[in-house]
CSV table of C-alpha atoms in Angstrom, one decimal:
chain,number,residue,atom,x,y,z
A,3,UNK,CA,11.6,-21.5,44.9
A,4,UNK,CA,12.5,-20.3,41.4
A,5,UNK,CA,10.9,-22.2,38.5
A,6,UNK,CA,11.6,-22.6,34.8
A,7,UNK,CA,9.3,-23.4,31.9
A,8,UNK,CA,9.6,-23.9,28.1
A,9,UNK,CA,7.1,-22.6,25.6
A,10,UNK,CA,6.9,-25.7,23.5
A,11,UNK,CA,4.9,-23.9,20.8
A,12,UNK,CA,8.0,-21.7,20.2
A,13,UNK,CA,10.8,-24.2,21.0
A,14,UNK,CA,12.7,-25.4,17.9
A,15,UNK,CA,14.8,-27.9,19.8
A,16,UNK,CA,18.1,-26.2,19.1
A,17,UNK,CA,19.4,-28.0,22.2
A,18,UNK,CA,21.3,-25.0,23.5
A,19,UNK,CA,19.6,-25.2,26.9
A,20,UNK,CA,20.6,-28.9,27.2
A,21,UNK,CA,24.2,-27.9,26.7
A,22,UNK,CA,24.2,-24.8,28.9
A,23,UNK,CA,22.2,-26.5,31.7
A,24,UNK,CA,22.2,-30.3,31.3
A,25,UNK,CA,20.9,-30.7,34.9
A,26,UNK,CA,17.7,-28.8,33.9
A,27,UNK,CA,17.1,-29.6,30.3
A,28,UNK,CA,17.3,-32.7,28.1
A,29,UNK,CA,16.7,-33.3,24.4
A,30,UNK,CA,14.3,-36.2,23.8
A,31,UNK,CA,16.0,-39.2,22.1
A,32,UNK,CA,13.9,-38.6,18.9
A,33,UNK,CA,14.9,-34.9,18.8
A,34,UNK,CA,11.2,-34.0,19.0
A,35,UNK,CA,11.2,-31.9,22.1
A,36,UNK,CA,13.1,-30.6,25.1
A,37,UNK,CA,12.3,-32.2,28.4
A,38,UNK,CA,12.5,-30.1,31.6
A,39,UNK,CA,14.1,-32.3,34.2
A,40,UNK,CA,13.8,-29.8,37.0
A,41,UNK,CA,10.9,-27.4,36.7
A,42,UNK,CA,11.5,-26.1,40.2
A,43,UNK,CA,15.0,-24.7,40.5
A,44,UNK,CA,17.2,-25.1,43.6
A,45,UNK,CA,19.3,-22.0,44.2
A,46,UNK,CA,22.4,-23.4,42.7
A,47,UNK,CA,20.7,-24.0,39.3
A,48,UNK,CA,19.2,-20.5,38.9
A,49,UNK,CA,22.2,-19.1,37.1
A,50,UNK,CA,22.3,-22.0,34.7
A,51,UNK,CA,18.6,-21.6,33.9
A,52,UNK,CA,19.1,-17.8,33.3
A,53,UNK,CA,22.1,-18.6,31.0
A,54,UNK,CA,20.0,-21.1,29.1
A,55,UNK,CA,17.2,-18.6,28.7
A,56,UNK,CA,19.7,-16.0,27.3
A,57,UNK,CA,21.2,-18.5,24.8
A,58,UNK,CA,17.9,-19.9,23.6
A,59,UNK,CA,17.6,-18.9,19.9
A,60,UNK,CA,13.9,-18.4,20.0
A,61,UNK,CA,13.5,-17.1,23.6
A,62,UNK,CA,11.3,-20.0,24.6
A,63,UNK,CA,12.6,-20.3,28.2
A,64,UNK,CA,11.1,-18.3,31.0
A,65,UNK,CA,12.7,-18.3,34.5
A,66,UNK,CA,10.3,-17.2,37.3
A,67,UNK,CA,12.2,-15.9,40.3
A,68,UNK,CA,11.4,-17.6,43.6
B,20,UNK,CA,19.3,-3.0,42.8
B,21,UNK,CA,20.6,0.4,41.6
B,22,UNK,CA,24.0,1.2,40.2
B,23,UNK,CA,24.1,4.5,42.0
B,24,UNK,CA,22.6,3.3,45.3
B,25,UNK,CA,25.9,3.7,47.1
B,26,UNK,CA,25.4,7.4,47.5
B,27,UNK,CA,23.8,10.5,46.1
B,28,UNK,CA,27.3,11.9,45.1
B,29,UNK,CA,28.0,9.1,42.7
B,30,UNK,CA,28.4,10.3,39.1
B,31,UNK,CA,25.5,9.5,36.7
B,32,UNK,CA,26.1,6.3,34.9
B,33,UNK,CA,27.7,6.9,31.5
B,34,UNK,CA,25.7,6.7,28.3
B,35,UNK,CA,26.1,3.6,26.2
B,36,UNK,CA,25.8,3.9,22.4
B,37,UNK,CA,25.3,0.6,20.6
B,38,UNK,CA,26.0,0.8,16.8
B,39,UNK,CA,24.2,-1.9,14.9
B,40,UNK,CA,20.5,-2.8,15.6
B,41,UNK,CA,20.5,-6.4,14.8
B,42,UNK,CA,21.0,-9.4,17.2
B,43,UNK,CA,24.3,-8.3,18.7
B,44,UNK,CA,23.3,-4.7,19.3
B,45,UNK,CA,19.8,-5.5,20.6
B,46,UNK,CA,21.1,-8.2,23.0
B,47,UNK,CA,23.9,-5.9,24.3
B,48,UNK,CA,21.3,-3.2,25.1
B,49,UNK,CA,18.7,-5.5,26.7
B,50,UNK,CA,21.4,-7.3,28.7
B,51,UNK,CA,22.7,-3.9,30.1
B,52,UNK,CA,19.2,-3.1,31.2
B,53,UNK,CA,18.5,-6.5,32.7
B,54,UNK,CA,21.8,-6.3,34.7
B,55,UNK,CA,20.7,-3.0,36.2
B,56,UNK,CA,22.4,-0.4,34.0
B,57,UNK,CA,20.6,2.9,34.6
B,58,UNK,CA,22.3,5.2,32.1
B,59,UNK,CA,21.1,6.2,28.7
B,60,UNK,CA,21.2,3.5,26.0
B,61,UNK,CA,20.9,4.4,22.3
B,62,UNK,CA,20.7,1.7,19.6
B,63,UNK,CA,21.7,2.9,16.1
B,64,UNK,CA,20.7,1.0,13.0
B,65,UNK,CA,21.1,1.8,9.3
B,66,UNK,CA,18.0,-0.1,8.2
B,67,UNK,CA,14.6,1.5,8.8
B,68,UNK,CA,13.4,-1.7,10.5
B,69,UNK,CA,13.1,-2.5,14.2
B,70,UNK,CA,15.7,-5.2,15.2
B,71,UNK,CA,14.8,-8.6,13.6
B,72,UNK,CA,16.0,-12.2,13.7
B,73,UNK,CA,17.8,-13.6,10.7
B,74,UNK,CA,17.6,-17.4,11.1
B,75,UNK,CA,13.9,-17.6,10.1
B,76,UNK,CA,14.4,-15.5,7.0
B,77,UNK,CA,16.1,-18.2,4.8
B,78,UNK,CA,13.7,-20.8,6.2
B,79,UNK,CA,10.1,-20.2,7.3
B,80,UNK,CA,9.8,-16.8,5.7
B,81,UNK,CA,10.8,-18.2,2.3
B,82,UNK,CA,8.6,-21.2,2.6
B,83,UNK,CA,5.7,-19.0,3.6
B,84,UNK,CA,5.3,-20.6,7.1
B,85,UNK,CA,6.1,-17.3,8.6
B,86,UNK,CA,5.6,-13.7,7.5
B,87,UNK,CA,8.5,-11.3,7.3
B,88,UNK,CA,6.9,-9.3,10.2
B,89,UNK,CA,7.2,-12.4,12.4
B,90,UNK,CA,11.0,-11.9,12.5
B,91,UNK,CA,10.8,-8.7,14.6
B,92,UNK,CA,12.3,-9.4,18.1
B,93,UNK,CA,10.4,-6.7,20.0
B,94,UNK,CA,7.6,-4.1,19.6
B,95,UNK,CA,8.3,-0.3,19.6
B,96,UNK,CA,6.6,-0.3,23.1
B,97,UNK,CA,9.3,-2.6,24.5
B,98,UNK,CA,12.0,-0.1,23.6
B,99,UNK,CA,10.1,2.7,25.3
B,100,UNK,CA,9.5,0.6,28.4
B,101,UNK,CA,13.2,-0.3,28.6
B,102,UNK,CA,14.4,3.2,28.0
B,103,UNK,CA,16.4,2.1,25.0
B,104,UNK,CA,16.5,5.0,22.4
B,105,UNK,CA,16.3,4.0,18.8
B,106,UNK,CA,18.1,5.8,15.9
B,107,UNK,CA,16.9,3.8,12.9
B,108,UNK,CA,17.5,4.5,9.2
B,109,UNK,CA,20.6,6.5,9.5
B,110,UNK,CA,23.9,4.7,9.7
B,111,UNK,CA,26.8,5.6,12.0
B,112,UNK,CA,29.6,7.2,9.9
B,113,UNK,CA,32.4,7.7,12.4
B,114,UNK,CA,33.7,7.6,16.0
B,115,UNK,CA,35.5,10.6,17.5
B,116,UNK,CA,37.4,9.0,20.3
B,117,UNK,CA,38.7,12.3,21.7
B,118,UNK,CA,35.3,13.9,22.0
B,119,UNK,CA,33.7,10.5,22.8
B,120,UNK,CA,31.0,10.9,20.2
B,121,UNK,CA,29.5,8.8,17.4
B,122,UNK,CA,28.4,10.6,14.3
B,123,UNK,CA,25.4,9.5,12.3
B,124,UNK,CA,24.8,10.0,8.6
B,125,UNK,CA,22.0,12.5,9.4
B,126,UNK,CA,24.5,14.7,11.2
B,127,UNK,CA,23.5,13.8,14.7
B,128,UNK,CA,26.3,13.2,17.3
B,129,UNK,CA,25.8,10.9,20.2
B,130,UNK,CA,28.0,11.1,23.3
B,131,UNK,CA,29.2,7.9,24.8
B,132,UNK,CA,30.8,6.7,28.0
B,133,UNK,CA,31.1,3.3,26.4
B,134,UNK,CA,30.3,2.2,22.9
B,135,UNK,CA,29.7,-1.1,21.2
B,136,UNK,CA,30.4,-1.8,17.5
B,137,UNK,CA,27.8,-4.3,16.3
B,138,UNK,CA,27.5,-3.4,12.6
B,139,UNK,CA,27.8,-7.0,11.5
B,140,UNK,CA,28.3,-8.0,7.9
B,141,UNK,CA,26.7,-7.7,4.6
B,142,UNK,CA,26.2,-10.3,1.9
B,143,UNK,CA,28.9,-10.6,-0.8
B,144,UNK,CA,27.4,-9.9,-4.2
B,145,UNK,CA,28.2,-11.4,-7.6
B,146,UNK,CA,30.4,-9.0,-9.5
B,147,UNK,CA,28.6,-7.7,-12.5
B,148,UNK,CA,25.2,-9.0,-11.4
B,149,UNK,CA,24.3,-6.3,-9.0
B,150,UNK,CA,21.1,-4.5,-9.8
B,151,UNK,CA,19.7,-7.2,-12.1
B,152,UNK,CA,16.1,-7.8,-11.2
B,153,UNK,CA,15.4,-11.2,-9.5
B,154,UNK,CA,19.1,-11.6,-8.7
B,155,UNK,CA,19.2,-11.7,-4.9
B,156,UNK,CA,21.4,-12.1,-1.9
B,157,UNK,CA,20.0,-13.5,1.4
B,158,UNK,CA,20.9,-11.3,4.4
B,159,UNK,CA,18.2,-8.8,5.3
B,160,UNK,CA,14.5,-8.7,5.9
B,161,UNK,CA,14.1,-6.9,2.6
B,162,UNK,CA,16.2,-9.6,0.8
B,163,UNK,CA,13.9,-12.3,2.2
B,164,UNK,CA,10.7,-10.5,1.1
B,165,UNK,CA,12.2,-10.0,-2.4
B,166,UNK,CA,13.3,-13.7,-2.7
B,167,UNK,CA,9.9,-14.9,-1.5
B,168,UNK,CA,8.2,-12.7,-4.1
B,169,UNK,CA,10.5,-14.1,-6.8
B,170,UNK,CA,9.8,-17.6,-5.7
B,171,UNK,CA,6.0,-17.2,-6.0
B,172,UNK,CA,6.1,-17.5,-9.8
B,173,UNK,CA,9.5,-19.0,-10.4
B,174,UNK,CA,9.8,-22.3,-12.2
B,175,UNK,CA,13.5,-22.6,-11.6
B,176,UNK,CA,15.9,-21.0,-9.1
B,177,UNK,CA,19.6,-21.0,-9.3
B,178,UNK,CA,21.5,-20.8,-6.0
B,179,UNK,CA,25.1,-19.6,-6.3
B,180,UNK,CA,27.2,-21.2,-3.5
B,181,UNK,CA,26.4,-24.4,-1.6
B,182,UNK,CA,27.3,-23.0,1.8
B,183,UNK,CA,24.8,-23.1,4.6
B,184,UNK,CA,22.7,-20.0,3.6
B,185,UNK,CA,22.6,-21.1,-0.1
B,186,UNK,CA,21.6,-24.6,1.0
B,187,UNK,CA,18.8,-23.3,3.3
B,188,UNK,CA,17.4,-21.2,0.4
B,189,UNK,CA,17.6,-24.2,-1.9
B,190,UNK,CA,15.7,-26.3,0.6
B,191,UNK,CA,13.1,-23.7,1.2
B,192,UNK,CA,12.6,-23.3,-2.6
B,193,UNK,CA,12.2,-27.1,-3.0
B,194,UNK,CA,9.6,-27.0,-0.3
B,195,UNK,CA,7.6,-24.6,-2.4
B,196,UNK,CA,8.0,-26.9,-5.4
B,197,UNK,CA,10.4,-24.8,-7.3
B,198,UNK,CA,13.1,-26.5,-9.4
B,199,UNK,CA,16.6,-25.8,-7.9
B,200,UNK,CA,20.1,-25.9,-9.4
B,201,UNK,CA,22.9,-25.2,-6.9
B,202,UNK,CA,26.2,-24.1,-8.4
B,203,UNK,CA,29.2,-24.6,-6.2
B,204,UNK,CA,32.6,-23.3,-7.4
B,205,UNK,CA,34.6,-25.8,-5.2
B,206,UNK,CA,34.9,-29.5,-6.0
B,207,UNK,CA,33.5,-30.2,-2.5
B,208,UNK,CA,31.0,-27.9,-0.8
B,209,UNK,CA,31.5,-26.8,2.9
B,210,UNK,CA,35.0,-28.4,3.0
B,211,UNK,CA,36.4,-25.4,4.9
B,212,UNK,CA,33.5,-25.2,7.3
B,213,UNK,CA,33.0,-28.8,8.3
B,214,UNK,CA,35.8,-30.8,6.5
B,215,UNK,CA,35.6,-32.7,3.2
B,216,UNK,CA,33.9,-35.9,4.4
B,217,UNK,CA,31.2,-34.2,6.5
B,218,UNK,CA,30.8,-31.6,3.7
B,219,UNK,CA,30.1,-34.4,1.2
B,220,UNK,CA,27.3,-35.8,3.5
B,221,UNK,CA,25.7,-32.4,3.8
B,222,UNK,CA,25.8,-31.8,0.1
B,223,UNK,CA,24.1,-35.2,-0.5
B,224,UNK,CA,20.9,-33.7,1.0
B,225,UNK,CA,20.3,-31.6,-2.2
B,226,UNK,CA,20.0,-34.6,-4.5
B,227,UNK,CA,17.9,-36.5,-1.9
B,228,UNK,CA,15.3,-33.8,-2.1
B,229,UNK,CA,15.4,-33.1,-5.8
B,230,UNK,CA,17.8,-30.2,-6.1
B,231,UNK,CA,20.6,-30.5,-8.6
B,232,UNK,CA,24.0,-29.7,-7.2
B,233,UNK,CA,26.8,-29.0,-9.6
B,234,UNK,CA,30.3,-29.1,-8.2
B,235,UNK,CA,33.2,-27.2,-9.7
B,236,UNK,CA,30.7,-24.8,-11.3
B,237,UNK,CA,32.2,-21.3,-11.3
B,238,UNK,CA,29.8,-18.5,-12.2
B,239,UNK,CA,31.0,-15.8,-14.7
B,240,UNK,CA,27.9,-13.6,-14.7
B,241,UNK,CA,24.2,-13.4,-15.1
B,242,UNK,CA,22.4,-12.2,-18.3
B,243,UNK,CA,18.8,-11.0,-18.6
B,244,UNK,CA,17.0,-12.8,-21.4
B,245,UNK,CA,14.5,-11.2,-23.8
B,246,UNK,CA,11.5,-13.2,-22.4
B,247,UNK,CA,12.1,-12.0,-18.9
B,248,UNK,CA,14.2,-15.1,-17.8
B,249,UNK,CA,17.8,-15.1,-16.6
B,250,UNK,CA,20.8,-17.0,-17.9
B,251,UNK,CA,23.5,-17.8,-15.4
B,252,UNK,CA,26.8,-17.9,-17.3
B,253,UNK,CA,29.3,-20.5,-16.1
B,254,UNK,CA,33.1,-20.1,-16.2
B,255,UNK,CA,33.4,-23.1,-18.5
B,256,UNK,CA,31.1,-21.5,-21.1
B,257,UNK,CA,27.9,-23.3,-20.2
B,258,UNK,CA,24.7,-21.6,-19.1
B,259,UNK,CA,21.8,-22.3,-16.8
B,260,UNK,CA,18.4,-20.8,-17.5
B,261,UNK,CA,16.2,-19.8,-14.6
B,262,UNK,CA,13.7,-17.2,-13.3
B,263,UNK,CA,15.5,-16.2,-10.2
B,264,UNK,CA,19.0,-16.3,-8.7
B,265,UNK,CA,20.1,-16.2,-5.0
B,266,UNK,CA,23.8,-15.6,-4.4
B,267,UNK,CA,25.2,-17.1,-1.2
B,268,UNK,CA,28.9,-16.6,-1.4
B,269,UNK,CA,29.7,-15.3,2.1
B,270,UNK,CA,29.7,-12.0,3.9
B,271,UNK,CA,31.9,-8.9,4.3
B,272,UNK,CA,32.1,-7.3,7.8
B,273,UNK,CA,30.8,-3.7,7.9
B,274,UNK,CA,33.9,-1.9,9.1
B,275,UNK,CA,34.4,0.8,6.5
B,276,UNK,CA,32.6,3.4,8.7
B,277,UNK,CA,35.4,3.0,11.3
B,278,UNK,CA,38.1,4.2,8.9
B,279,UNK,CA,40.1,7.1,10.5
B,280,UNK,CA,38.5,6.5,13.9
B,281,UNK,CA,41.5,4.7,15.4
B,282,UNK,CA,39.7,1.4,15.7
B,283,UNK,CA,42.2,-1.2,14.7
B,284,UNK,CA,41.1,-3.6,12.0
B,285,UNK,CA,42.8,-6.5,10.4
B,286,UNK,CA,41.7,-8.4,7.2
B,287,UNK,CA,38.4,-6.5,7.4
B,288,UNK,CA,37.6,-7.4,11.0
B,289,UNK,CA,37.7,-5.4,14.2
B,290,UNK,CA,40.6,-6.4,16.4
B,291,UNK,CA,39.5,-7.1,20.0
B,292,UNK,CA,41.3,-8.4,23.0
B,293,UNK,CA,39.9,-11.3,25.1
B,294,UNK,CA,37.5,-8.9,26.8
B,295,UNK,CA,36.0,-7.8,23.4
B,296,UNK,CA,37.6,-4.4,23.8
B,297,UNK,CA,38.8,-2.7,20.6
B,298,UNK,CA,41.9,-0.5,20.4
B,299,UNK,CA,39.8,2.5,21.5
B,300,UNK,CA,39.1,3.1,25.2
B,301,UNK,CA,35.7,1.9,26.3
B,302,UNK,CA,34.7,0.8,22.8
B,303,UNK,CA,33.8,-2.9,22.4
B,304,UNK,CA,32.8,-5.0,19.4
B,305,UNK,CA,30.5,-8.0,19.2
B,306,UNK,CA,29.3,-10.3,16.5
B,307,UNK,CA,30.3,-11.1,12.9
B,308,UNK,CA,32.9,-8.4,12.6
B,309,UNK,CA,34.8,-9.0,15.9
B,310,UNK,CA,38.1,-10.9,15.7
B,311,UNK,CA,38.9,-11.6,19.3
B,312,UNK,CA,41.6,-13.5,21.2
B,313,UNK,CA,39.8,-16.6,22.5
B,314,UNK,CA,41.6,-17.9,25.6
B,315,UNK,CA,39.9,-21.3,25.4
B,316,UNK,CA,41.5,-22.1,22.1
B,317,UNK,CA,44.6,-19.9,22.5
B,318,UNK,CA,44.0,-18.2,19.2
B,319,UNK,CA,42.3,-15.3,17.5
B,320,UNK,CA,39.0,-16.1,15.9
B,321,UNK,CA,36.0,-14.4,14.1
B,322,UNK,CA,32.8,-16.3,14.2
B,323,UNK,CA,29.7,-15.5,12.1
B,324,UNK,CA,27.2,-17.6,14.1
B,325,UNK,CA,24.0,-16.6,15.9
B,326,UNK,CA,24.9,-18.0,19.3
B,327,UNK,CA,28.4,-16.4,19.3
B,328,UNK,CA,26.8,-13.0,18.8
B,329,UNK,CA,24.4,-13.5,21.7
B,330,UNK,CA,27.1,-14.7,24.0
B,331,UNK,CA,29.4,-11.9,23.0
B,332,UNK,CA,26.7,-9.3,23.5
B,333,UNK,CA,26.1,-10.7,27.1
B,334,UNK,CA,29.9,-10.7,27.7
B,335,UNK,CA,30.3,-7.1,26.4
B,336,UNK,CA,27.4,-5.8,28.5
B,337,UNK,CA,28.8,-7.5,31.6
B,338,UNK,CA,32.2,-6.0,31.0
B,339,UNK,CA,30.9,-2.5,30.4
B,340,UNK,CA,29.0,-2.7,33.6
B,341,UNK,CA,31.8,-4.2,35.6
B,342,UNK,CA,34.4,-1.7,34.4
B,343,UNK,CA,32.0,1.2,35.1
B,344,UNK,CA,31.8,-0.1,38.7
B,345,UNK,CA,35.5,-0.4,39.0
B,346,UNK,CA,35.6,-4.2,38.7
B,347,UNK,CA,37.7,-6.3,36.3
B,348,UNK,CA,36.3,-7.4,32.9
B,349,UNK,CA,36.0,-11.1,32.2
B,350,UNK,CA,37.3,-12.8,29.0
B,351,UNK,CA,34.9,-14.2,26.5
B,352,UNK,CA,35.7,-17.9,25.9
B,353,UNK,CA,32.9,-19.1,23.7
B,354,UNK,CA,32.8,-22.3,21.8
B,355,UNK,CA,31.7,-21.8,18.2
B,356,UNK,CA,28.3,-23.4,17.5
B,357,UNK,CA,25.8,-23.2,14.7
B,358,UNK,CA,22.8,-25.0,13.4
B,359,UNK,CA,21.2,-25.1,10.0
B,360,UNK,CA,17.8,-26.5,9.0
B,361,UNK,CA,17.6,-28.0,5.5
B,362,UNK,CA,15.0,-30.3,4.0
B,363,UNK,CA,13.6,-31.1,7.4
B,364,UNK,CA,17.0,-32.1,8.8
B,365,UNK,CA,18.9,-30.3,11.6
B,366,UNK,CA,22.6,-29.8,10.9
B,367,UNK,CA,24.8,-28.7,13.8
B,368,UNK,CA,28.5,-28.0,14.4
B,369,UNK,CA,30.1,-27.3,17.7
B,370,UNK,CA,33.8,-26.4,18.2
B,371,UNK,CA,36.3,-26.4,15.3
B,372,UNK,CA,36.1,-28.7,12.3
B,373,UNK,CA,39.2,-30.4,10.8
B,374,UNK,CA,39.9,-33.3,8.4
B,375,UNK,CA,40.7,-35.5,11.3
B,376,UNK,CA,37.2,-36.9,11.9
B,377,UNK,CA,35.6,-40.0,13.2
B,378,UNK,CA,32.0,-41.0,12.4
B,379,UNK,CA,30.6,-42.5,15.6
B,380,UNK,CA,26.9,-42.8,14.6
B,381,UNK,CA,26.1,-43.2,11.0
B,382,UNK,CA,23.0,-45.3,10.4
B,383,UNK,CA,23.0,-46.8,6.8
B,384,UNK,CA,20.5,-45.4,4.4
B,385,UNK,CA,19.7,-42.1,6.2
B,386,UNK,CA,21.3,-38.7,6.4
B,387,UNK,CA,21.7,-38.8,10.2
B,388,UNK,CA,25.2,-38.8,11.6
B,389,UNK,CA,27.3,-37.8,14.6
B,390,UNK,CA,31.0,-37.1,13.8
B,391,UNK,CA,33.8,-36.1,16.2
B,392,UNK,CA,36.8,-33.9,15.1
B,393,UNK,CA,40.1,-34.6,16.8
B,394,UNK,CA,42.5,-31.8,17.8
B,395,UNK,CA,45.7,-33.6,19.0
B,396,UNK,CA,44.6,-35.7,21.9
B,397,UNK,CA,41.6,-33.4,22.6
B,398,UNK,CA,38.1,-33.3,21.3
B,399,UNK,CA,38.2,-30.4,18.8
B,400,UNK,CA,34.6,-30.3,17.7
B,401,UNK,CA,31.6,-32.3,16.6
B,402,UNK,CA,29.1,-32.3,13.8
B,403,UNK,CA,25.6,-33.9,13.7
B,404,UNK,CA,22.7,-34.3,11.4
B,405,UNK,CA,19.5,-35.1,13.3
B,406,UNK,CA,21.4,-35.9,16.5
B,407,UNK,CA,20.6,-32.9,18.7
B,408,UNK,CA,20.9,-34.4,22.1
B,409,UNK,CA,24.2,-36.2,21.5
B,410,UNK,CA,25.7,-33.1,19.8
B,411,UNK,CA,24.8,-30.9,22.7
B,412,UNK,CA,26.5,-33.4,25.1
B,413,UNK,CA,29.6,-33.1,22.9
B,414,UNK,CA,29.4,-29.3,23.4
B,415,UNK,CA,29.5,-29.9,27.2
B,416,UNK,CA,32.6,-32.1,26.8
B,417,UNK,CA,34.3,-29.4,24.7
B,418,UNK,CA,33.5,-26.7,27.3
B,419,UNK,CA,35.6,-28.6,29.8
B,420,UNK,CA,38.4,-29.6,27.4
B,421,UNK,CA,37.7,-33.3,27.3
B,422,UNK,CA,40.2,-35.7,25.7
B,423,UNK,CA,39.3,-37.3,22.3
B,424,UNK,CA,39.3,-40.9,23.5
B,425,UNK,CA,37.0,-40.0,26.4
B,426,UNK,CA,34.7,-38.2,24.0
B,427,UNK,CA,34.7,-41.1,21.6
B,428,UNK,CA,33.9,-43.6,24.3
B,429,UNK,CA,31.1,-41.3,25.7
B,430,UNK,CA,29.6,-40.7,22.2
B,431,UNK,CA,29.7,-44.4,21.3
B,432,UNK,CA,27.7,-45.2,24.4
B,433,UNK,CA,24.9,-42.6,23.6
């Protein structure tokens, strides 16, 4: 199964990922971090995860193919 | 997967020349490779630097939290590994559509099967103030290094223009303890970008963090003073003394090199169709200089935002690849989005701003807010200060064309 992770040291909480892939990423209520709701990706969410990785302004998202 | 796997008789994949080695050019090139394009890719840049990211320049690089070198996207080894040829330090000077070549300033000619125009924009300068030491614009890596050097011993900085770049520079200078005066020609900053009411709220940040904002302050020129200082001359006859000036009054798309090439331009922008194709066959454009027909909004737009450039680069790369394989291109239907970090606050706009705005979250006594823009009975856009999650939820609603009342109800419940 594919997996996704965020490098929190790099993440600036732009929120792009939460917009592109709301089923996978969520911005914490206090804007302090991005929470990964689904670290392990079902097939139907892999495209969303890849799109989020592309749109991340600081390239903090890595998608590991299954 | 290989583009030529279908048979040994398949023609070699055409070369792609990407003109412009900043965000748009880089992402077009890397996306082509990650999608499996096997032909030659050449990335042309007029600056001597490897591709670098601009958002940190006006923020962490000026405050000193990052070094200018931290802004580079990739190492030289990356380009070797990816088979992306670099031509840095010599600008492209023309396209010969008949011969399918792009000519560089050093005389080199690059053949293309497909080409991408990603030469971006340059900072507008203050007429008459060009070349005066310690009068800067904020666009390039070299600009950021020069401003940072000026800020090291400056007591007072004048920022000309209270737009987002000027405001970020002002905030970074304040962080360093430098006195800041922001001069804005309009009576209300950012009115065109985010609407008057929201613009007022953004502008209030300056005063909150000790920068002085002067509205209606047109600048006539800058004069060097005998003691080494600068005097910024105002249109009304006044003067502001300072040690450094940063001019943030917008950008001009870099389209002059296309003159005579047959690439259609309008009002200084490259005219593209909904697939980001220019008027020349197999020549695309992405980023700050591309005016394209956005089907989502049913109108032509040109967007100077980071994410728009990334999304257009991906879209152009996909279309180049699809067309080369005999498939149809897909339209680019992006929703404009930008963010700006100032004084420790995160400002974000998604969609299109207007004066028809409702503040749904506006806690008293703090800068934070969430505002929704109405476009007829639809949600037109949203603006937030320190409301990242809710703003991004509004982006989701915009992407699916949500009604305004639905968006209002949804946002109020957040």
